[in-house]
JSON list of C-alpha atoms in Angstrom, two decimals:
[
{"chain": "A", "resi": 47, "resn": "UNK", "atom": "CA", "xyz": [0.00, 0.00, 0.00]},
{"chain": "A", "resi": 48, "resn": "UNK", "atom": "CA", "xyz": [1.40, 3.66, -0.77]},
{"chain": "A", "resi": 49, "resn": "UNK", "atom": "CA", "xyz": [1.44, 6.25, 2.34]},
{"chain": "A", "resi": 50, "resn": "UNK", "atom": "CA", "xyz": [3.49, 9.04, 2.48]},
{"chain": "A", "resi": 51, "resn": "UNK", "atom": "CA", "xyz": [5.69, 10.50, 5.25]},
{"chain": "A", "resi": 52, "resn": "UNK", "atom": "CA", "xyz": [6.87, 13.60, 6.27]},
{"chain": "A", "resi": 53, "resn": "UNK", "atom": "CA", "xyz": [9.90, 13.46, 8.23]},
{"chain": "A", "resi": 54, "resn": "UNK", "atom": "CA", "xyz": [9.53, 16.84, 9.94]},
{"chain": "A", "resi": 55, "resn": "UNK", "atom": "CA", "xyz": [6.54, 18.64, 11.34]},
{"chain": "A", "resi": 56, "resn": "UNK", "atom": "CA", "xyz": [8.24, 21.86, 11.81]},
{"chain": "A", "resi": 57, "resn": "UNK", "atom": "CA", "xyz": [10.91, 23.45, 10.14]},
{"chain": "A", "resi": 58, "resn": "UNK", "atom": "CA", "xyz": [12.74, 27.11, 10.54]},
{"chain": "A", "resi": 59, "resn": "UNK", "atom": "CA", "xyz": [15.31, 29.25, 8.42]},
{"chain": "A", "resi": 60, "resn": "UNK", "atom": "CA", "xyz": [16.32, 32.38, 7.72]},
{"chain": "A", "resi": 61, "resn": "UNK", "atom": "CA", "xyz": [15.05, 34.09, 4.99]},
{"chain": "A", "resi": 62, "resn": "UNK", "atom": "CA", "xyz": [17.82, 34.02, 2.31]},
{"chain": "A", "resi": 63, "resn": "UNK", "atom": "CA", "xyz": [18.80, 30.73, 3.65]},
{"chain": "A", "resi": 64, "resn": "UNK", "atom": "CA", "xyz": [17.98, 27.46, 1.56]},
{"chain": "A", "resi": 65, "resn": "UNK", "atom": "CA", "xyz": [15.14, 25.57, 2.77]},
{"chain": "A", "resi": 66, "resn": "UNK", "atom": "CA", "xyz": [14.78, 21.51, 2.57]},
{"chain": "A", "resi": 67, "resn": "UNK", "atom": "CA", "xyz": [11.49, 19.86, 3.28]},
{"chain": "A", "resi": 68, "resn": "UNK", "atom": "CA", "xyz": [11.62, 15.83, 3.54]},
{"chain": "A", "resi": 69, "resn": "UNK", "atom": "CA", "xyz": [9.50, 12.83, 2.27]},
{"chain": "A", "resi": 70, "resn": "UNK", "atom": "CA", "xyz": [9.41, 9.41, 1.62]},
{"chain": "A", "resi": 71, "resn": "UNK", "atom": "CA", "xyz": [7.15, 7.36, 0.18]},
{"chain": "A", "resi": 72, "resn": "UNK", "atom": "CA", "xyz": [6.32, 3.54, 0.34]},
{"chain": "A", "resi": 73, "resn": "UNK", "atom": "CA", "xyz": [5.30, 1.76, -2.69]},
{"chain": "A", "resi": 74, "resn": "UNK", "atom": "CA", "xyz": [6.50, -1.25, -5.17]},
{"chain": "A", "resi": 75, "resn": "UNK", "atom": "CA", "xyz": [6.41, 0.76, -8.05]},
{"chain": "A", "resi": 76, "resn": "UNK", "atom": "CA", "xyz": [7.12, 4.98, -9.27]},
{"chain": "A", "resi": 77, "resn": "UNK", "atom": "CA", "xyz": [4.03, 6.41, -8.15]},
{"chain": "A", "resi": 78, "resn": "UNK", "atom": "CA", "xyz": [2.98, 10.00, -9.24]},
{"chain": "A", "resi": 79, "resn": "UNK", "atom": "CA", "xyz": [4.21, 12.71, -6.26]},
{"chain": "A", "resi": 80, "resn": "UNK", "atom": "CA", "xyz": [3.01, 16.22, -5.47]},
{"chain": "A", "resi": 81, "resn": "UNK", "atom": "CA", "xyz": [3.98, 18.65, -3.05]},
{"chain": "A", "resi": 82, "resn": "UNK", "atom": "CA", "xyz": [1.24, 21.20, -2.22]},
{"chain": "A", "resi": 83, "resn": "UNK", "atom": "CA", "xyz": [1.50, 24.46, -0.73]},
{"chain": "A", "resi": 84, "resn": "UNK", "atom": "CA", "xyz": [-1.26, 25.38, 1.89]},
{"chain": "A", "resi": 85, "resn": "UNK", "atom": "CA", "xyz": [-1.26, 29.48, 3.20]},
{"chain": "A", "resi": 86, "resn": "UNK", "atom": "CA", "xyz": [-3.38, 30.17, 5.99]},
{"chain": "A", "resi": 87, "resn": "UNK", "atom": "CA", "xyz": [-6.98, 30.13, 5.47]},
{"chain": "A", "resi": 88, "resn": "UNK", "atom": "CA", "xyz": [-6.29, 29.27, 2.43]},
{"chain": "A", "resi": 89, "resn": "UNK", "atom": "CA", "xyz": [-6.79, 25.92, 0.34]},
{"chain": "A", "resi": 90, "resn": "UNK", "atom": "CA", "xyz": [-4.29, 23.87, -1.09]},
{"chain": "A", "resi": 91, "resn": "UNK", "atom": "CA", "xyz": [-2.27, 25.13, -3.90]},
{"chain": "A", "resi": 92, "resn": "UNK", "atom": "CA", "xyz": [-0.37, 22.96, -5.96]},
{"chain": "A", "resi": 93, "resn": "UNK", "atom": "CA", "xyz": [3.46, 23.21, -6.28]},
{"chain": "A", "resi": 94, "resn": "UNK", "atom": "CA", "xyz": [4.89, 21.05, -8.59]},
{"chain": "A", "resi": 95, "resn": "UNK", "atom": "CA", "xyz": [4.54, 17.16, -9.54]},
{"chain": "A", "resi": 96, "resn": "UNK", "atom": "CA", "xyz": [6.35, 13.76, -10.42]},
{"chain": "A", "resi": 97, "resn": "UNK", "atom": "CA", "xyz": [5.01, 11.55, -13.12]},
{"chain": "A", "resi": 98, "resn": "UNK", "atom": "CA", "xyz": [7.71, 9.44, -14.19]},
{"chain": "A", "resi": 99, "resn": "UNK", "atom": "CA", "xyz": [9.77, 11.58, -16.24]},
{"chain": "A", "resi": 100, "resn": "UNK", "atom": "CA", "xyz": [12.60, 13.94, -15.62]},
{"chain": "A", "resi": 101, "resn": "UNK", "atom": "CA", "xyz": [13.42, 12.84, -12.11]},
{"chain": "A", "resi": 102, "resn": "UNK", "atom": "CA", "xyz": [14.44, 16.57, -11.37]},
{"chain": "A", "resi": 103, "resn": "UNK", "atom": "CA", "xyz": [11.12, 18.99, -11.12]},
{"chain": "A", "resi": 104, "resn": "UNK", "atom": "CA", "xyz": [10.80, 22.41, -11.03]},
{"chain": "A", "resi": 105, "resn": "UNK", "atom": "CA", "xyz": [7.70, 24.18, -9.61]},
{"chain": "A", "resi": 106, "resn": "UNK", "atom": "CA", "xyz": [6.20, 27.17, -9.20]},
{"chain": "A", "resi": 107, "resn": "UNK", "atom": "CA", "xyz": [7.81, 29.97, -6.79]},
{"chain": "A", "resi": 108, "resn": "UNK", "atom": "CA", "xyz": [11.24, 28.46, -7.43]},
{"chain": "A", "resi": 109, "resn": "UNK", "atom": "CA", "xyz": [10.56, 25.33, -5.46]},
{"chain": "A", "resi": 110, "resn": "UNK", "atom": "CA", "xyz": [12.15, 21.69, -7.08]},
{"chain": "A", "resi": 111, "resn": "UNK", "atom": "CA", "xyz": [11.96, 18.65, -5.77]},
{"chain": "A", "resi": 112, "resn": "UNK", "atom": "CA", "xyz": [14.09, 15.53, -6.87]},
{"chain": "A", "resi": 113, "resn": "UNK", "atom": "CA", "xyz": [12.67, 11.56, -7.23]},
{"chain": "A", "resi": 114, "resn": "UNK", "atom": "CA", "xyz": [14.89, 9.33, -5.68]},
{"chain": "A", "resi": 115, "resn": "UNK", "atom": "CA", "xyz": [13.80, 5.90, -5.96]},
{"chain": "A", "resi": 116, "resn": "UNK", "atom": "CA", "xyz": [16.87, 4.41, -4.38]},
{"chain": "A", "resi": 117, "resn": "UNK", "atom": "CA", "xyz": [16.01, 5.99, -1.62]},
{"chain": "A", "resi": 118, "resn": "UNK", "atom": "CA", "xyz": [11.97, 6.40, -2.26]},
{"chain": "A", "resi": 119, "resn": "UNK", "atom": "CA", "xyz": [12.56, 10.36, -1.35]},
{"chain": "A", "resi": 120, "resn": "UNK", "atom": "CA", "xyz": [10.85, 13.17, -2.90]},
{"chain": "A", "resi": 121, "resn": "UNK", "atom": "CA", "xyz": [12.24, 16.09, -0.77]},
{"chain": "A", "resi": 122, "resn": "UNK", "atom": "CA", "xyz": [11.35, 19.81, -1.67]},
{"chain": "A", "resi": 123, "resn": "UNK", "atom": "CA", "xyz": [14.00, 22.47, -2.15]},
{"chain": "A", "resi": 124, "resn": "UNK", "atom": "CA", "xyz": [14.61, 25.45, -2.59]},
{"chain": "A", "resi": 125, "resn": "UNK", "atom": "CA", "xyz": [17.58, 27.99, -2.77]},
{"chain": "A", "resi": 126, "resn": "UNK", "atom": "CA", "xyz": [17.05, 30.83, -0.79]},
{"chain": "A", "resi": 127, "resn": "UNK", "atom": "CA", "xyz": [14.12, 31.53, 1.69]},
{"chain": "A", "resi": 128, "resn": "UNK", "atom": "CA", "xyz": [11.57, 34.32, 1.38]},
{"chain": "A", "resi": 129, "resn": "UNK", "atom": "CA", "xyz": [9.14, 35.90, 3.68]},
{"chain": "A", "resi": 130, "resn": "UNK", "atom": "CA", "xyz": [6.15, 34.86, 1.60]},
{"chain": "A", "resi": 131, "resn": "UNK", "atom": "CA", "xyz": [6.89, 31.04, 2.02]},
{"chain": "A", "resi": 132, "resn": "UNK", "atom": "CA", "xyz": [5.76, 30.83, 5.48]},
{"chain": "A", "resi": 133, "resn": "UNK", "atom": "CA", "xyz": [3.20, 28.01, 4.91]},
{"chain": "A", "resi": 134, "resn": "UNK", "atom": "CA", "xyz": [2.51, 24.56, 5.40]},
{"chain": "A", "resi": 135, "resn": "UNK", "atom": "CA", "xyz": [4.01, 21.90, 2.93]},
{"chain": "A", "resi": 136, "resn": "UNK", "atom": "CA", "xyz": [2.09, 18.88, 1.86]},
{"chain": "A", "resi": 137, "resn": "UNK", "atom": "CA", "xyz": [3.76, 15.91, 0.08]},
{"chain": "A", "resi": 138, "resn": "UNK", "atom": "CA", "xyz": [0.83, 13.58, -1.49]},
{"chain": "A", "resi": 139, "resn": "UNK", "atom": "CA", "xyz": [1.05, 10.50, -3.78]},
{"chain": "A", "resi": 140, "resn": "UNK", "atom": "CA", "xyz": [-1.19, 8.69, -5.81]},
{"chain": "A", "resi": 141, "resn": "UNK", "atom": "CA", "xyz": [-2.23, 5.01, -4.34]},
{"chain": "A", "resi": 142, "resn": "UNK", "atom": "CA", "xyz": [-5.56, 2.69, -6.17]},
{"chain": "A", "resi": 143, "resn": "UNK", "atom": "CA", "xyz": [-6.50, 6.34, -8.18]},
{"chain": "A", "resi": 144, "resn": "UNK", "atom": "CA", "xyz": [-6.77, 8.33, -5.20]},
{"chain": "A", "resi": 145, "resn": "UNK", "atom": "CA", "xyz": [-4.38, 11.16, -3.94]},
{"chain": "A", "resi": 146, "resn": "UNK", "atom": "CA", "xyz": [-3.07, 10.65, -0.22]},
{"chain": "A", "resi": 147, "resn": "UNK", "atom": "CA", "xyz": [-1.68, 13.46, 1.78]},
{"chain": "A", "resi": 148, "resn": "UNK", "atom": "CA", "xyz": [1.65, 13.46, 4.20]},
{"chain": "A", "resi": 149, "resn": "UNK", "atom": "CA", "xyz": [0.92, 15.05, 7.41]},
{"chain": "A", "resi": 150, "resn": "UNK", "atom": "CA", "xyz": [2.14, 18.25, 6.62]},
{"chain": "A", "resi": 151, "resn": "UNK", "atom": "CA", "xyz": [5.53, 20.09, 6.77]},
{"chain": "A", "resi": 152, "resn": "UNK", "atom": "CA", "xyz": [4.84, 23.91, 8.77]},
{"chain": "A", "resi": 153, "resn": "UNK", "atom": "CA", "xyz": [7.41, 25.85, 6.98]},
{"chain": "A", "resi": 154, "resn": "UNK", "atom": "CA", "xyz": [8.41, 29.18, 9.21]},
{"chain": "A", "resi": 155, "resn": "UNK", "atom": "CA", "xyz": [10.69, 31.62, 7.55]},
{"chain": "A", "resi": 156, "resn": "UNK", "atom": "CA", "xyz": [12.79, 33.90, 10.60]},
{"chain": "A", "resi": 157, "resn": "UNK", "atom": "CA", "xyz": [13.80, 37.62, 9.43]},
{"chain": "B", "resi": 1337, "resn": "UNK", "atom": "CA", "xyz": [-11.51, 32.49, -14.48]},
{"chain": "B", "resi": 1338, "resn": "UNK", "atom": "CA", "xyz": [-13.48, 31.45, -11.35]},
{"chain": "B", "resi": 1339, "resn": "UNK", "atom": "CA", "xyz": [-11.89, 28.89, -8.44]},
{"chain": "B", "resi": 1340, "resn": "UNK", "atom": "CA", "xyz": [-13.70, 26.42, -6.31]},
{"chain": "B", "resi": 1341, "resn": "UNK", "atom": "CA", "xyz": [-16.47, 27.82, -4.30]},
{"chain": "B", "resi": 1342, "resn": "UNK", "atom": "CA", "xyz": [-17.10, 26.44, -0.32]},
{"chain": "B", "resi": 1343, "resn": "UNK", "atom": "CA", "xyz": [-19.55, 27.95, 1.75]},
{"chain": "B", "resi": 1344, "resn": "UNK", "atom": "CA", "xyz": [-19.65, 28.67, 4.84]},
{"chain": "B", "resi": 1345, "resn": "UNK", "atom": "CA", "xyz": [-16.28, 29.93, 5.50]},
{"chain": "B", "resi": 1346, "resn": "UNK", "atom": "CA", "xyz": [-16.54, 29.01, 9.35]},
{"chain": "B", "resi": 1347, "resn": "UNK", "atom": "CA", "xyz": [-19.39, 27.00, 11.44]},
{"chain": "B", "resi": 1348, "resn": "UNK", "atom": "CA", "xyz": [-19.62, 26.63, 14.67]},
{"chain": "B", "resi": 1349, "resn": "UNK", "atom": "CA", "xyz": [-22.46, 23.92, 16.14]},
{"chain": "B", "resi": 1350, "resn": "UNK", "atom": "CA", "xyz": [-22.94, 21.81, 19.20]},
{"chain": "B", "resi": 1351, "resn": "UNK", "atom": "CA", "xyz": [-22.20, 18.23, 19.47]},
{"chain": "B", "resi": 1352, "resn": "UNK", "atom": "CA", "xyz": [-25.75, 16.53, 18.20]},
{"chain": "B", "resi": 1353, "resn": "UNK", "atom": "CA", "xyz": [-26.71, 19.14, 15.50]},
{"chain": "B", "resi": 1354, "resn": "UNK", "atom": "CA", "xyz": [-26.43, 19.05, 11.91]},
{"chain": "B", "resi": 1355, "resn": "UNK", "atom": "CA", "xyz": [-24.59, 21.06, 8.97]},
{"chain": "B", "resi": 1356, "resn": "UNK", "atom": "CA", "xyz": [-24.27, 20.96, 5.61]},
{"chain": "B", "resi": 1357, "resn": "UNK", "atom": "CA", "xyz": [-21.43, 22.50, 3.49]},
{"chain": "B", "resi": 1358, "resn": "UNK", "atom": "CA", "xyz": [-21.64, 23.56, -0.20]},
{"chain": "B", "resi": 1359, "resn": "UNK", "atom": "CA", "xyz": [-19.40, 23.26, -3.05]},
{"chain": "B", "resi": 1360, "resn": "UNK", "atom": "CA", "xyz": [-19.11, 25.12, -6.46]},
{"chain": "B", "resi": 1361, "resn": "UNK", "atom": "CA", "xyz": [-16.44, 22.87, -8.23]},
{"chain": "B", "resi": 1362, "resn": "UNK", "atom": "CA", "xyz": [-14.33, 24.73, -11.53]},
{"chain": "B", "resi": 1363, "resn": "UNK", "atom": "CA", "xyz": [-16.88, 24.92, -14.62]},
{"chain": "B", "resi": 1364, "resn": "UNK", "atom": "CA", "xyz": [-16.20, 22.19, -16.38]},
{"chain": "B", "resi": 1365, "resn": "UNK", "atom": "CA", "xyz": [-13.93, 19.63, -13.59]},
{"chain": "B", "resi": 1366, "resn": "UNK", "atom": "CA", "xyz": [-16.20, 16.25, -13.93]},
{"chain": "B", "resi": 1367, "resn": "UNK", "atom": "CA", "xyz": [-14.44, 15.08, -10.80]},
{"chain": "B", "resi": 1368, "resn": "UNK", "atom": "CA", "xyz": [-15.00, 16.67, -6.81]},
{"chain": "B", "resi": 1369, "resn": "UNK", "atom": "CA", "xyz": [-13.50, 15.20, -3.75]},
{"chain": "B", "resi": 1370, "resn": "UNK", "atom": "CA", "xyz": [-14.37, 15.84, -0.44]},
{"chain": "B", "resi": 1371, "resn": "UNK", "atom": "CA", "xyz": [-11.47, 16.16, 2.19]},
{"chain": "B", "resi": 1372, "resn": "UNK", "atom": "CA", "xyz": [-11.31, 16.42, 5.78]},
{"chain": "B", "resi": 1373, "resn": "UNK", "atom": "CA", "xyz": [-8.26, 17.69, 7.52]},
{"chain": "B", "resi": 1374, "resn": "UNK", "atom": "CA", "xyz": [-8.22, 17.64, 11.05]},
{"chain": "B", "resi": 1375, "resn": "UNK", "atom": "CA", "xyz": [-5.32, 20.07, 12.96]},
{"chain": "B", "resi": 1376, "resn": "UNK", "atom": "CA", "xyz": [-2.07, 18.91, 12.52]},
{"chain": "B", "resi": 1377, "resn": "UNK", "atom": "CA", "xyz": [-2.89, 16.31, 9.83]},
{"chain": "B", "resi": 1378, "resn": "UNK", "atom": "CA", "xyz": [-2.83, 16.27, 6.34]},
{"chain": "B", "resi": 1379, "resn": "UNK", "atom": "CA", "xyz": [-6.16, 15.92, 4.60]},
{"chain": "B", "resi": 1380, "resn": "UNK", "atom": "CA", "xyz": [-7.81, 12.71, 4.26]},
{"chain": "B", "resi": 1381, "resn": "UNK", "atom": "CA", "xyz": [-10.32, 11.84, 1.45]},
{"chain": "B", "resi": 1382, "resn": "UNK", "atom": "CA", "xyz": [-13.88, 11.37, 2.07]},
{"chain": "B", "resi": 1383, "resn": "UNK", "atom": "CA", "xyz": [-15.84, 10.90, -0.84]},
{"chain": "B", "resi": 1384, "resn": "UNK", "atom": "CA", "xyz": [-15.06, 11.33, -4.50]},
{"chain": "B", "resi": 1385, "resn": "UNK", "atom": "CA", "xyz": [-17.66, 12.01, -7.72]},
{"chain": "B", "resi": 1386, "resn": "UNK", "atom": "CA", "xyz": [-17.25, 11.34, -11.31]},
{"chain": "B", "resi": 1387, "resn": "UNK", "atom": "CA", "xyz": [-19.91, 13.61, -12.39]},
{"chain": "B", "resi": 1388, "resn": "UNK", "atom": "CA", "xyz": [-22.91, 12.82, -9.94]},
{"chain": "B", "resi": 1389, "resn": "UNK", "atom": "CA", "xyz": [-21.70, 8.83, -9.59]},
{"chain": "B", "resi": 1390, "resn": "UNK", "atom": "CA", "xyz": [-19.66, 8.14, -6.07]},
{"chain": "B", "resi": 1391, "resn": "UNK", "atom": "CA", "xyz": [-16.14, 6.79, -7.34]},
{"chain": "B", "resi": 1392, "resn": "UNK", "atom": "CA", "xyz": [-15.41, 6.11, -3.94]},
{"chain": "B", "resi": 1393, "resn": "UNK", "atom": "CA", "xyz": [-16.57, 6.52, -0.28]},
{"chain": "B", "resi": 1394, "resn": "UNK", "atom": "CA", "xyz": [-14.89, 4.05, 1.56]},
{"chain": "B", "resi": 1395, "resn": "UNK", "atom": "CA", "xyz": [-13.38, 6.45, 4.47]},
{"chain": "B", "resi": 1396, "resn": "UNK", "atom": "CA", "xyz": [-17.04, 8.02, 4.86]},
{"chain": "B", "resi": 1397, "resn": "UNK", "atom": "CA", "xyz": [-18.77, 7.52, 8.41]},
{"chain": "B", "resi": 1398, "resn": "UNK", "atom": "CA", "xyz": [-21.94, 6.63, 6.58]},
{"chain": "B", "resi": 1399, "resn": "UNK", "atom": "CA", "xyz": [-23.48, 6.55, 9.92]},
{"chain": "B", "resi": 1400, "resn": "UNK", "atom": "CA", "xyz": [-23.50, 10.20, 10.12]},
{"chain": "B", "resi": 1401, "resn": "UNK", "atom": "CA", "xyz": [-22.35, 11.70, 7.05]},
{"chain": "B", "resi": 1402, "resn": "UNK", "atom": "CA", "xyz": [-23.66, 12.08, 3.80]},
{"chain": "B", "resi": 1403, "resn": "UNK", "atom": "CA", "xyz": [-23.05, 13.82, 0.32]},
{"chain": "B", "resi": 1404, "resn": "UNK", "atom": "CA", "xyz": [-24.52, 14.55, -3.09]},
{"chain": "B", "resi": 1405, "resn": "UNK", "atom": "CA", "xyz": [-23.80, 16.08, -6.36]},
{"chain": "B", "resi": 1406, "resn": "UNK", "atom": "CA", "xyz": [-27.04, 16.09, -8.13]},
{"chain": "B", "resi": 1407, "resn": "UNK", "atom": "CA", "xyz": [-26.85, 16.86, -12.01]},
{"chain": "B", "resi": 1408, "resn": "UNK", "atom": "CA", "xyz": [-22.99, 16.79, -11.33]},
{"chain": "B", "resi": 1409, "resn": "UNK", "atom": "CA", "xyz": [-22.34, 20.07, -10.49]},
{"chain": "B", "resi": 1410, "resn": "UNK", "atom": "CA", "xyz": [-22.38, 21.10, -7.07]},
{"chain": "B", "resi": 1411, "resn": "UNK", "atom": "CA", "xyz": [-22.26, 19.34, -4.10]},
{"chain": "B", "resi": 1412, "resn": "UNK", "atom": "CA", "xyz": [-23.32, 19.16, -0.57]},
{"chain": "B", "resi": 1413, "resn": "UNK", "atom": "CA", "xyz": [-21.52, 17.59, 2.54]},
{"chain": "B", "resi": 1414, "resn": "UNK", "atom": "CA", "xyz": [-24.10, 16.75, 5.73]},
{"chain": "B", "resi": 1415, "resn": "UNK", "atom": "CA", "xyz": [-23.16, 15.89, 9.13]},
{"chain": "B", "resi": 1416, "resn": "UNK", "atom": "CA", "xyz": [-26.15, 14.72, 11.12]},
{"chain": "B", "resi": 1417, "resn": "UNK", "atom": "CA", "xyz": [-25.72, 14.55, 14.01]},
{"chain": "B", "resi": 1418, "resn": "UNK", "atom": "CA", "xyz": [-22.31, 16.02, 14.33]},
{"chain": "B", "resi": 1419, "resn": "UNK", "atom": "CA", "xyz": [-19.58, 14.27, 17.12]},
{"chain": "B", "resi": 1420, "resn": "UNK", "atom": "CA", "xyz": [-16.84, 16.47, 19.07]},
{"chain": "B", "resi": 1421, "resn": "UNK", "atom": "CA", "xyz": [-14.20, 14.19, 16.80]},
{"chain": "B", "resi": 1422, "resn": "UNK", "atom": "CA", "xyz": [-15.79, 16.04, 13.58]},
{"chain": "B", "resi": 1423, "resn": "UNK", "atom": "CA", "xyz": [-14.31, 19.73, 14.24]},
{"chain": "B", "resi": 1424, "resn": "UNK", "atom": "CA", "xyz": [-12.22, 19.79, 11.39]},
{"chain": "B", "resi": 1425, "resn": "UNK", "atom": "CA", "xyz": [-11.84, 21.87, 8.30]},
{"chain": "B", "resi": 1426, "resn": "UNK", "atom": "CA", "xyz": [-13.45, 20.34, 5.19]},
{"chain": "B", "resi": 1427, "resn": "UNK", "atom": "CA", "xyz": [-11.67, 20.97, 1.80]},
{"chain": "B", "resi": 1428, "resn": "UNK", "atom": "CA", "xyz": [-13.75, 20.35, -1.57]},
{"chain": "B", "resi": 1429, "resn": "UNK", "atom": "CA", "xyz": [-11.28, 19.88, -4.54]},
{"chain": "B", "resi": 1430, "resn": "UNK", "atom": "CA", "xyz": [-11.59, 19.29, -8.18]},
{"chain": "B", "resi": 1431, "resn": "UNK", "atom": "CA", "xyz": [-10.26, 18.05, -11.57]},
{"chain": "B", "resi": 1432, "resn": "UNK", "atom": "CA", "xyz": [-10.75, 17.21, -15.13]},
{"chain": "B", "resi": 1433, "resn": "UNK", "atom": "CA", "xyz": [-11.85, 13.76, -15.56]},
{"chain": "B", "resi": 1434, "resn": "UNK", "atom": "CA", "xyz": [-9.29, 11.18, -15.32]},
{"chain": "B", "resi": 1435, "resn": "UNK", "atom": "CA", "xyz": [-6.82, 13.97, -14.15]},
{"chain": "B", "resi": 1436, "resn": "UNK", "atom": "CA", "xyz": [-6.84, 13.03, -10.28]},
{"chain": "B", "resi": 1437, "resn": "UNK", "atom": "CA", "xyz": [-4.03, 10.70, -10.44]},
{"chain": "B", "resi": 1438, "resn": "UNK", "atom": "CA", "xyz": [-1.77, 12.82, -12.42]},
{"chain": "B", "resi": 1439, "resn": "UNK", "atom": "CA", "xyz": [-2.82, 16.37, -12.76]},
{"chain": "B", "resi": 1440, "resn": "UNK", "atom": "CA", "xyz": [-3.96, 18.50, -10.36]},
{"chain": "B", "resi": 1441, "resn": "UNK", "atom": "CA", "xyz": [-6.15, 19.19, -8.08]},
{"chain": "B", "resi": 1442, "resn": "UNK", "atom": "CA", "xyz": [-7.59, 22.52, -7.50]},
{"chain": "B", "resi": 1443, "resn": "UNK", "atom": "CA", "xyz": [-8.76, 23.04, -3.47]},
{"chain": "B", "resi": 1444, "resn": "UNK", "atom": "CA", "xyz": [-11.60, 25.47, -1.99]},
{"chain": "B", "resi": 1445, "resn": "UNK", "atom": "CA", "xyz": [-10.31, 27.32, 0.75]},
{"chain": "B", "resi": 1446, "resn": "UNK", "atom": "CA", "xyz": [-12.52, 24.67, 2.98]},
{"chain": "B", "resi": 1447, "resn": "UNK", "atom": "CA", "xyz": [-15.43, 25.17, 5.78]},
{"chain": "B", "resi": 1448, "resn": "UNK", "atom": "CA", "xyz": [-14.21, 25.35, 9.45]},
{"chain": "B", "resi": 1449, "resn": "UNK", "atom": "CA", "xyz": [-16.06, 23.46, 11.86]},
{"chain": "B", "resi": 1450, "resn": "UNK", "atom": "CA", "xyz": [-15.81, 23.54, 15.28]},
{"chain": "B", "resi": 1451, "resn": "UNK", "atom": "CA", "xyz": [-18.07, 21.59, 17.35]},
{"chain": "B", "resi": 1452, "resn": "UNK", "atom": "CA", "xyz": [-19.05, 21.99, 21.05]}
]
């Protein structure tokens, strides 16, 4: 069965600092992976997604995330921190046609 | 152009009583989902329509909840009677057909509930 975890429920860095946002995801075959971008108040926003191509993605916002199946990882990136990504961070995959969420990654960005 | 639609913004009922939410999915998205994302969890799928047939509602508390999409438009979440365990806030999402698996999903900005 596919799930999804987030390794981190909180994470903090300074803005202009890069910021690294974990998952991993448990399945016997590539599934399709999202990470989704949730502002408060405010639904869920999608950020960029995995379906079996380039294993390197780019997203919206300058956000990329990289499929590792050796190590079943799909962890979020990005270079340099701003203000405006204060958020919370959802890694999801696909499992029997359905999207499943990770528990969520709060994302808090220190001046 | 126009996103999904959720009304009300915020509820607040005691333990017992019903509610309802509302969803306006994107013109033309064949497929809605129902999520319900409790604090400090990511959200967790509820029920999901192919136009106004049930693809799947296997993690719905039939017992006390309930939803539609007549015609396969909108759609309507009830809660009768609601349980302290149900204060949550409810997302409705949708997609083109057959996009749910690989495209994207496009969220509401979800109902609050809080139940006393």
């Amino acid at each position: 069965a596919q799930s999804v975890t987030q390794l981190d429920s909180h994470v903090s860095v300074s803005e202009g600092t890069p910021v690294l946002l974990r998952c991993n995801y448990s399945s016997s075959y590539s599934p399709s992976l999202f990470w989704y971008v949730q502002h408060p108040n405010k639904g869920l926003q999608l950020l960029l997604k995995y379906t079996s191509a380039a294993t390197l993605v780019k997203g919206i916002n300058g956000f990329e995330a990289e499929f590792k199946k050796s190590e079943t990882s799909f962890h979020l990136t990005k270079p340099s921190a701003h203000m405006s990504d204060a958020a919370e961070y959802f890694c999801a995959a696909n499992r029997d046609d359905k999207i499943i969420f990770g528990k969520g990654t709060r994302l808090h960005i220190l001046p | 152009e126009a996103g999904v639609a959720q009304s009300p913004r915020y509820k607040i009922i005691e333990k017992r009583q019903s509610v309802a939410f509302w969803c306006n999915p994107i013109s033309g998205h064949a497929t809605l989902y129902w999520y319900q994302q409790i604090l400090g969890q990511g959200p967790k799928l509820l029920i999901q329509f192919q136009n106004n047939g049930v693809v799947d509602d296997s993690q719905l508390p039939k017992d006390r909840f309930s939803a539609e999409r007549l015609k396969g438009v909108d759609s309507t979440l009830k809660i009768q009677p609601a349980k302290l365990e149900d204060s949550a806030v409810y997302l409705c999402a949708s997609s083109l057909a057959g996009q749910g698996i690989t495209g994207e999903l496009f969220f509401g900005e979800g109902s609050r509930l809080t139940v006393l």
